[in-house]
XYZ file of C-alpha atoms in Angstrom:
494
model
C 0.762 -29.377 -156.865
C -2.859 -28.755 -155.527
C -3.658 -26.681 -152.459
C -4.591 -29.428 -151.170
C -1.583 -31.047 -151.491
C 0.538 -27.621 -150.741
C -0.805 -27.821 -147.435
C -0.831 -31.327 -146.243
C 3.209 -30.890 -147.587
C 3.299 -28.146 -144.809
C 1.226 -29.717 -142.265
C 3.753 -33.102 -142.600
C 7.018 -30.250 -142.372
C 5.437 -28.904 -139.047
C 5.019 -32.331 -137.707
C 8.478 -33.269 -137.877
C 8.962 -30.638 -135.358
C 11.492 -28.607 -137.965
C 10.829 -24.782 -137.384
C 10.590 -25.500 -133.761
C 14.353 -24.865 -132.989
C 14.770 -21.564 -132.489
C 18.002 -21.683 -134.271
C 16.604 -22.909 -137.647
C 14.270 -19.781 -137.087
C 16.311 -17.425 -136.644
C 18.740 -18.524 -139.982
C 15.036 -18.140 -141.846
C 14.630 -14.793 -140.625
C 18.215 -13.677 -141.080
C 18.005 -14.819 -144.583
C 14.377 -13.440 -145.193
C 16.388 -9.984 -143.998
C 19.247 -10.898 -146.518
C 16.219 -11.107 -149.385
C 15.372 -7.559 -148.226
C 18.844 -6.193 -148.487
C 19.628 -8.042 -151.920
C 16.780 -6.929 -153.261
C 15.450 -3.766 -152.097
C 16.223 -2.179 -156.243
C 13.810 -4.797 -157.303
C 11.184 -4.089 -154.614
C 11.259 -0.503 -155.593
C 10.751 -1.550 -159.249
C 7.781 -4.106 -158.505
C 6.114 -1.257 -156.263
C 6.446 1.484 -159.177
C 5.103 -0.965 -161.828
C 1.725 -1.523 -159.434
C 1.378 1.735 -158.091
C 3.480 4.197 -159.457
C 5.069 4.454 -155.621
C 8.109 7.139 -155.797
C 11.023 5.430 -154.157
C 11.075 7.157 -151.063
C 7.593 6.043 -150.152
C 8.927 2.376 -151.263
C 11.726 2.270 -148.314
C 9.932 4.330 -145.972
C 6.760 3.186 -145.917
C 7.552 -0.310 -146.900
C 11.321 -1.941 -147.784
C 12.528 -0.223 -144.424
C 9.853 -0.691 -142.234
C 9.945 -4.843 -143.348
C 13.850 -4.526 -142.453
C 13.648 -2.952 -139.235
C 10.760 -4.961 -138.312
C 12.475 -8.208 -138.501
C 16.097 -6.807 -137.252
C 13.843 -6.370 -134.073
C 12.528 -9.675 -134.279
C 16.029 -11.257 -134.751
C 17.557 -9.125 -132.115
C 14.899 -10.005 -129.509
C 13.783 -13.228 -130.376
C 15.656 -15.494 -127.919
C 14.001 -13.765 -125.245
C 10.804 -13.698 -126.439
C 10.970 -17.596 -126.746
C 11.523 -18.160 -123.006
C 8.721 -19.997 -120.797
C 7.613 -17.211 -118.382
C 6.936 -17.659 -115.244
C 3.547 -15.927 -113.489
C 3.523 -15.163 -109.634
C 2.287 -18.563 -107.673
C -0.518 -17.891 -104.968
C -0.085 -20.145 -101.918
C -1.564 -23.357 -103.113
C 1.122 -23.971 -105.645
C 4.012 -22.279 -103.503
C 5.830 -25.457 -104.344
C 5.040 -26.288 -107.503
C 5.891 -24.694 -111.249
C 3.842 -22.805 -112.713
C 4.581 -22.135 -116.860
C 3.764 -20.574 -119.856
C 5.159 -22.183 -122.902
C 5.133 -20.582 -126.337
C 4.013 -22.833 -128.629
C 3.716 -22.656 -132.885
C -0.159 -23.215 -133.943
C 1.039 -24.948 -136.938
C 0.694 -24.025 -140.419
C -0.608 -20.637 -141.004
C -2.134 -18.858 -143.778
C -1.330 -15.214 -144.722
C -3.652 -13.236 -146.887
C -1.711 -9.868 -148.346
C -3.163 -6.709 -149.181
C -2.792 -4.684 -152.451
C -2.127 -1.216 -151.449
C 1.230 -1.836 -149.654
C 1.725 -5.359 -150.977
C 4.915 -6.060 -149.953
C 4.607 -5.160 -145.971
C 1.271 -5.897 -145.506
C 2.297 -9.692 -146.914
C 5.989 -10.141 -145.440
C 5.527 -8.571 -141.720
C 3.250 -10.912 -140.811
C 4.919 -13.802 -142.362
C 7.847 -13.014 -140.362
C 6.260 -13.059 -137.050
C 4.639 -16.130 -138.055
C 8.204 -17.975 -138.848
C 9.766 -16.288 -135.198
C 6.836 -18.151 -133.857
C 7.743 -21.942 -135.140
C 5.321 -22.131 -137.902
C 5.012 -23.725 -141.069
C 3.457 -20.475 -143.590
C 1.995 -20.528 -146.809
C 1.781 -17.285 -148.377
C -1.183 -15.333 -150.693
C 0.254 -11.959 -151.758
C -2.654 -10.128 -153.526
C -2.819 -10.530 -157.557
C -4.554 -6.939 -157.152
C -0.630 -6.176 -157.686
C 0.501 -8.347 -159.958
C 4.309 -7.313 -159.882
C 4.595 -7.189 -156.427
C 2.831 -10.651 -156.058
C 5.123 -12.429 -158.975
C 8.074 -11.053 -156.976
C 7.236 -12.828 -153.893
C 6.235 -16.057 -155.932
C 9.376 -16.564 -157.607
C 11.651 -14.487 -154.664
C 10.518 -16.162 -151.562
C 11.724 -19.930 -152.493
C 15.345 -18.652 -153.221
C 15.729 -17.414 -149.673
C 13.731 -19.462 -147.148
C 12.642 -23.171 -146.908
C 10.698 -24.199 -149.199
C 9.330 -27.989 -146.978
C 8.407 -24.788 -144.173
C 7.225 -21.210 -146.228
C 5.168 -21.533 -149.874
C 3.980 -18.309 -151.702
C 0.741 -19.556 -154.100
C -1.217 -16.975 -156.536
C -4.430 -16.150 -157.705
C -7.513 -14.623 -157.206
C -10.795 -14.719 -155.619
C -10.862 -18.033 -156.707
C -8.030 -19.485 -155.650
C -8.437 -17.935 -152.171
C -11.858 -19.363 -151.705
C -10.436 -22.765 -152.644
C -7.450 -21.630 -150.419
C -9.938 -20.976 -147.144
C -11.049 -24.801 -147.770
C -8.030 -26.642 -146.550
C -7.026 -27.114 -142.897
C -5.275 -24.324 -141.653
C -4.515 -23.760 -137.805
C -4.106 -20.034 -138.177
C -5.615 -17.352 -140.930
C -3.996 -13.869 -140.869
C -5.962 -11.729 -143.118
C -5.423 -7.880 -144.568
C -7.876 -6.207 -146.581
C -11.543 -4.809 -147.150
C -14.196 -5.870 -144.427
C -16.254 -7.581 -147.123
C -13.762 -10.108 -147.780
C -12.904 -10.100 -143.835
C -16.306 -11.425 -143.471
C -15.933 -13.766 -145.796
C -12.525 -15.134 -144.436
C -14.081 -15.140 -140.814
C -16.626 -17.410 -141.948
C -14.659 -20.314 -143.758
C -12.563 -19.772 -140.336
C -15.592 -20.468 -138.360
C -16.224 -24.054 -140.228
C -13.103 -25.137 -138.999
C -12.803 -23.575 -135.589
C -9.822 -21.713 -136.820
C -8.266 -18.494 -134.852
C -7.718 -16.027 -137.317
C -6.271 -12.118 -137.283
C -8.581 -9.770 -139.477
C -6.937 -6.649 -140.263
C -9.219 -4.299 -142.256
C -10.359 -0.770 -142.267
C -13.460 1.820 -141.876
C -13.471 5.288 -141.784
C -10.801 6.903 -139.966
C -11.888 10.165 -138.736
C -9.522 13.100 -138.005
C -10.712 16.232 -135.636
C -8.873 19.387 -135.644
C -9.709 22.625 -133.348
C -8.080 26.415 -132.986
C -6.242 25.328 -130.389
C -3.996 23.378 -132.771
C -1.223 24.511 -134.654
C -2.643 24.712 -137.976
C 0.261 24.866 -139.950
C 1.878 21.992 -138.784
C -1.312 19.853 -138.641
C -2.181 20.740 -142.013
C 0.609 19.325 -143.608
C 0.867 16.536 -140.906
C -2.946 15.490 -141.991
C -2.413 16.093 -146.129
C 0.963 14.125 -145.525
C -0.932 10.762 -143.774
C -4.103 11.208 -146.239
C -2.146 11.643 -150.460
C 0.618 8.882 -149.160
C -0.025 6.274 -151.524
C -2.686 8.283 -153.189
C -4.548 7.757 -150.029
C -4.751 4.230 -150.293
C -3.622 3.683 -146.814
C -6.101 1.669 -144.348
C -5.144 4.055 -141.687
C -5.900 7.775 -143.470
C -7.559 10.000 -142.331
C -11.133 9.466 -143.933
C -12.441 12.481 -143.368
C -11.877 15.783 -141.157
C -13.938 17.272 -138.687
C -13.513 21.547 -137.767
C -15.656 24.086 -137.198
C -16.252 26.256 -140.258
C -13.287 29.057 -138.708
C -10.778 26.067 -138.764
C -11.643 24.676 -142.013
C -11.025 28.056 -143.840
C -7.516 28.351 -142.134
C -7.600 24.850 -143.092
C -8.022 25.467 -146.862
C -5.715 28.531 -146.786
C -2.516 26.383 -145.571
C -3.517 23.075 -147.636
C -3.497 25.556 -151.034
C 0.057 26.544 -149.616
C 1.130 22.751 -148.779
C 0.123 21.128 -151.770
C 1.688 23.351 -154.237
C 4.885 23.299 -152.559
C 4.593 20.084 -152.466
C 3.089 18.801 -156.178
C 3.529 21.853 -157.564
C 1.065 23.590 -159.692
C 0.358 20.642 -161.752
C 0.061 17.528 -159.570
C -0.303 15.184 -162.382
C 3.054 15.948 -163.541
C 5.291 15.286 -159.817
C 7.042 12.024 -159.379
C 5.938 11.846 -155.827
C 2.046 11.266 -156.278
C 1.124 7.458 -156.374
C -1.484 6.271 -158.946
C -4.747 4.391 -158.237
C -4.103 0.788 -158.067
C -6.436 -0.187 -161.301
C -9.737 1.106 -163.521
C -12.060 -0.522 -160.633
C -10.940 1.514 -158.258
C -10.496 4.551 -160.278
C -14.441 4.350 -161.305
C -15.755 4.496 -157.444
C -13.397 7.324 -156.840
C -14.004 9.786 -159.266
C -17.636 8.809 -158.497
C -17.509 9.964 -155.094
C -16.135 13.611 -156.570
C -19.274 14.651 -159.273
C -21.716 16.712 -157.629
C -19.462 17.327 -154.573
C -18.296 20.726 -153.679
C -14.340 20.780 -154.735
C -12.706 23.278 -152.654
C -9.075 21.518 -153.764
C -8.333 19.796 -156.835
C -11.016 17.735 -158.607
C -8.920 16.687 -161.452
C -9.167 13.203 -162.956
C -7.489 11.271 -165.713
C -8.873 7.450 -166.689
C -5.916 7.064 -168.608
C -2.991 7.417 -166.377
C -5.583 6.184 -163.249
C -4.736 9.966 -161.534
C -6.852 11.567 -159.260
C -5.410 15.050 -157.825
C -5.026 15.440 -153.907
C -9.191 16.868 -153.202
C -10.475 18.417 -150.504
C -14.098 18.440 -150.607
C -16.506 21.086 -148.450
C -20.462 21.294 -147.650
C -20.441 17.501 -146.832
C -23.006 16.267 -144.949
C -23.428 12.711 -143.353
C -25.380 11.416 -145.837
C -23.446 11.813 -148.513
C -22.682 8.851 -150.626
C -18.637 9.387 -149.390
C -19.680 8.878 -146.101
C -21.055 6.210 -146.539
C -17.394 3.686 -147.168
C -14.299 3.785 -146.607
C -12.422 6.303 -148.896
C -9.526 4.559 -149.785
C -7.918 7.157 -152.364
C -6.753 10.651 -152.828
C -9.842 12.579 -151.402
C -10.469 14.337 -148.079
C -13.994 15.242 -147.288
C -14.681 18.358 -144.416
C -17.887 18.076 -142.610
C -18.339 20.670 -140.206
C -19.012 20.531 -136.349
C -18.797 23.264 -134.011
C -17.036 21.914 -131.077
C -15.335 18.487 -130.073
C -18.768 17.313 -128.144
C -20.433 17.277 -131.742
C -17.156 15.853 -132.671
C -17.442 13.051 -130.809
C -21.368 12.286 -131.046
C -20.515 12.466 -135.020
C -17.992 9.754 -134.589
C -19.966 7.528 -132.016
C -22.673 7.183 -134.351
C -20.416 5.250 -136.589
C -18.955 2.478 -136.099
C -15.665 1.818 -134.082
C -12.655 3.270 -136.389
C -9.701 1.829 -137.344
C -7.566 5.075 -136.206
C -8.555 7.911 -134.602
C -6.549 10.961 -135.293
C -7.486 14.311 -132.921
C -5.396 17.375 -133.687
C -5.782 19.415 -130.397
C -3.602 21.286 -127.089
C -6.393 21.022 -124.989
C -5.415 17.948 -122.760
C -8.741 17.793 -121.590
C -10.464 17.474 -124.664
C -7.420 14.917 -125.798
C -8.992 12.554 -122.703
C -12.621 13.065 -123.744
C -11.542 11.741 -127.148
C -9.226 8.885 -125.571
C -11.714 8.074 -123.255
C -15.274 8.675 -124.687
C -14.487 6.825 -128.253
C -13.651 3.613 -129.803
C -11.045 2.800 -132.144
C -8.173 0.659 -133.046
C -5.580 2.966 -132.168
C -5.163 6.835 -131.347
C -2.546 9.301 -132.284
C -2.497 12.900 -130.824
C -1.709 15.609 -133.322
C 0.108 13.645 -135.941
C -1.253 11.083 -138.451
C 0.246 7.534 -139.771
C 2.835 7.695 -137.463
C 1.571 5.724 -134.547
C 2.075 2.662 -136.782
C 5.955 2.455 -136.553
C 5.753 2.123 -132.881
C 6.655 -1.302 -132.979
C 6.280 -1.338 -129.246
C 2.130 -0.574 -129.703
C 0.247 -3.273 -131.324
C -1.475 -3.025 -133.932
C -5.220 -3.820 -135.079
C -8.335 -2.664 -135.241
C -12.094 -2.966 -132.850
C -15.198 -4.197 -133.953
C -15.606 -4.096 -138.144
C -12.249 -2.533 -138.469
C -10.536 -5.935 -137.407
C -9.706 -8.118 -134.795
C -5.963 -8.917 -133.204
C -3.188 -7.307 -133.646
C 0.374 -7.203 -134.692
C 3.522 -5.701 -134.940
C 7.042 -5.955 -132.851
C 6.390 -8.671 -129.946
C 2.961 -8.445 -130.945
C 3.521 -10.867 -134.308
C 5.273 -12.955 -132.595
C 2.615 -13.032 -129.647
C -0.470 -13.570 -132.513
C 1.107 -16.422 -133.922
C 2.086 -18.393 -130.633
C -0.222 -19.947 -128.811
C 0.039 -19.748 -124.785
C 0.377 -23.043 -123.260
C -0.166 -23.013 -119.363
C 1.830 -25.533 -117.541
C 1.461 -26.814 -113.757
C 4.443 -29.048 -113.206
C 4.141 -30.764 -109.655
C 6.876 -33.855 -108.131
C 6.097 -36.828 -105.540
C 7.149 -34.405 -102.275
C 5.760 -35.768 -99.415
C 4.929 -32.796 -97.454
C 3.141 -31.523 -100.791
C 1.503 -34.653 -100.787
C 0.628 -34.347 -97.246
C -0.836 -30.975 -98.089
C -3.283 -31.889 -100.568
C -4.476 -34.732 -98.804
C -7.606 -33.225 -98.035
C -9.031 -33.216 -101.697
C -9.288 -37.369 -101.624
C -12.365 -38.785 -99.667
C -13.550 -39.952 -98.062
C -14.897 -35.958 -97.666
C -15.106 -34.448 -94.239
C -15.938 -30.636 -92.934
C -12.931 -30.738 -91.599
C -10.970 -31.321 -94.811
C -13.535 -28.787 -96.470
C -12.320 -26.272 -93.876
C -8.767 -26.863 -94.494
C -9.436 -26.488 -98.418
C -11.371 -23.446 -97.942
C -8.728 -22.091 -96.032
C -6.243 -23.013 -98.363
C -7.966 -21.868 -101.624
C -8.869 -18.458 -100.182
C -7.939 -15.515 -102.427
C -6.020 -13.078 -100.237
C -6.124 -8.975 -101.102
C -2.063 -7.964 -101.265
C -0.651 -11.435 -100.241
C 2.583 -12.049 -102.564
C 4.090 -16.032 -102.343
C 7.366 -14.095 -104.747
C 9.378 -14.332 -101.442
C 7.668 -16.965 -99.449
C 10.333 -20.073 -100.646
C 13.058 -17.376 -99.431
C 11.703 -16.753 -95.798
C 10.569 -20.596 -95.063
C 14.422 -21.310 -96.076
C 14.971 -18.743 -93.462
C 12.812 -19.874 -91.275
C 14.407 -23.445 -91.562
C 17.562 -22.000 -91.253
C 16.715 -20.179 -88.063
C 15.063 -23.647 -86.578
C 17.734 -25.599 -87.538
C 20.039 -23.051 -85.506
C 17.995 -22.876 -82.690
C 17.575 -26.490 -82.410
C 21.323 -27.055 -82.595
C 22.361 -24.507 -79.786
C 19.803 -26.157 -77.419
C 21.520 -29.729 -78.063
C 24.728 -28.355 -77.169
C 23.663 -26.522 -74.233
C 21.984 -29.879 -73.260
C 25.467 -31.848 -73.535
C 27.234 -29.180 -71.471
């Protein structure tokens, strides 16, 4: 079957009005979870064959994260479903006013390579709590994990409602050619841009979730134990093939030798002596890659590590020193096992550094000082924030998600998938009352100042005026006239 053919298939499912029931839904996402749970051995296989992940990182980062992420969806989903119902100002005190949640239609989902089962399934689960038809592109980058998906995916869901095609830059080109009603894209800005335009021809929303250079700041005021390893632990995860990492570190030239003294500690505690030979360091995902990394190393001052092998695509956890902002790793996104230093003396430098450079994905700011914490929060742009830890803010599934500016656009996660795949429908329901009727009378000619007066009256936005009770106290008010009226009948037949 052609793309083209793929998606008109979907398009003709959504029509029917099939994953609209919430019910059929929520027996796709129950059995998406069941895939998880019957399969999480095979997942942790897949992820080893692509990137030599160690298992823990495969539940942790990935197998449990998907789990939990959809248990939260199932548990929560009915809810999220619901019309809601905004406060009414005065005009429409007796009308309803709605919001309906409404499927865009068939969506497209893009997966990244360097956590290639999340980055794919998370989003195609919020786009199936939503109502939506979803074909699926893991990323041939990882060719095990994207041939599980392929042949996995149609055993557990529908396959008139969810598809999973392959291929490459090719096929996704051809891909970004049909008629899609929503794109949700994960990977390198370059292709972002490329997706964003092909959504442009067609007018079509689209979620771009990408990258940039994360920057980490760290001061005395810090614990530096405990930051050290918390900023190793978020950068070699993955062999620092993580969109949020910390890029690169910014201390004063005091905090970077403390720095230095703990990560020698850290590391070979952790790796041991030889890093190449511990089970828990990922590889780099293929020879491409492996090229522009150890690139970025030669010339550079090693302070940690250094050590490359083509063969077995290893690069040793690095910490490089005497970088300056020039240098050619400062100029991309990282994206593997090395951790440049530059040095600043205080967090004002800190933060004219980073505000030269364009809006980060994450911003990580190791500090005890809650007043420098604010200037950070408050005088810098970024995705997201997270106080002295790293990675971690991502498993709040109660903060969204995304990045600013080239580091994306939307967001996800939690209610937030569900939220980026529905679209908002306002609703004004009104019915044939007369007094309603007689109410907005004055908007038919023929006009008059007098019925402009009323209007204006009517219209006028008032400062603290809440209609939440006002049905309550005009039935009290009836209630109290309809008393009132009776007494004084009775009193007039005595």
């Amino acid at each position: 079957m052609s793309f083209a053919d793929a998606v008109q298939q979907l398009h003709t499912t959504f029509a029917s009005g099939k994953t609209r029931n919430v019910d059929f839904r929520l027996k796709q996402l129950r059995n998406l979870l069941r895939m998880y749970e019957e399969n999480s051995a095979e997942m942790v296989k897949v992820l080893a064959a692509d990137l030599r992940k160690h298992k823990q990182e495969a539940h942790v980062l990935e197998i449990d994260f998907m789990i939990n992420d959809i248990r939260n969806t199932i548990f929560n989903l009915q809810e999220w479903v619901k019309p809601e119902k905004p406060e009414k100002t005065m005009v429409n005190i007796m009308d309803g006013v709605y919001i309906y949640k409404d499927p865009y239609g068939v969506v497209l989902v893009i997966g990244a390579w360097n956590y290639p089962l999340q980055l794919t399934l998370v989003p195609v689960a919020g786009a199936i709590a939503s109502g939506n038809c979803v074909l699926i592109k893991p990323s041939e980058v990882a060719p095990a994990t994207s041939r599980f998906i392929a042949e996995t995916i149609p055993k557990y869901l529908d396959p008139e409602c969810y598809r999973v095609v392959e291929g490459g830059a090719k096929e996704t080109s051809e891909l970004l050619k049909q008629k899609f009603d929503y794109v949700f894209y994960t990977g390198s800005g370059r292709v972002g841009r490329i997706v964003h335009q092909a959504c442009n021809e067609n007018l079509t929303p689209c979620t771009l979730e990408l990258g940039g250079k994360s920057p980490c700041y760290i001061d005395s005021t810090a614990d530096i134990a405990i930051a050290t390893k918390r900023i190793l632990w978020g950068k070699f995860i993955n062999a620092g093939q993580t969109c949020i990492a910390p890029d690169y570190l910014l201390c004063s030239q005091q905090v970077q030798k403390q720095f230095l003294e703990e990560a020698r500690k850290i590391l070979k505690e952790w790796y041991g002596t030889n890093p190449k030979e511990s089970p828990d360091l990922c590889r780099i995902i293929n020879q491409q890659h492996f090229q522009r990394l150890s690139a970025m190393i030669k010339g550079a001052n090693v302070a940690i590590g250094g050590d490359t092998d083509s063969q077995e695509k290893y690069i040793a956890p690095t910490i490089l020193v005497d970088v300056s902002s020039s240098d050619p790793i400062m100029q991309d996104e990282i994206f593997g096992p090395i951790l440049p230093i530059v040095n600043v003396e205080n967090a004002y430098d800190a933060i004219r550094f980073i505000n030269a450079r364009s809006p980060a994905l994450v911003m990580y700011i190791f500090t005890q000082d809650k007043k420098l914490q604010d200037l950070f929060i408050h005088g810098t742009r970024s995705g997201s924030m997270c106080l002295n830890d790293t990675i971690m803010q991502y498993a709040v599934e109660s903060l969204p998600f995304g990045g600013v500016g080239p580091s994306g656009m939307g967001a996800y996660h939690g209610k937030y998938s569900f939220d980026t795949f529905t679209h908002r429908k306002s609703c004004l329901a009104k019915d044939f009352n007369m007094i309603g009727e007689k109410l907005a009378s004055s908007r038919y000619p023929p006009y008059s100042d007098t019925k402009l007066s009323f209007l204006t009256t009517l219209l006028k936005k008032r400062q603290g005026f809440s209609t939440k009770f006002l049905p309550y106290v005009l039935m009290f008010g009836v209630g109290v006239a309809t008393t009132l009226l009776v007494t004084s009948l009775m009193k007039d037949d005595e």
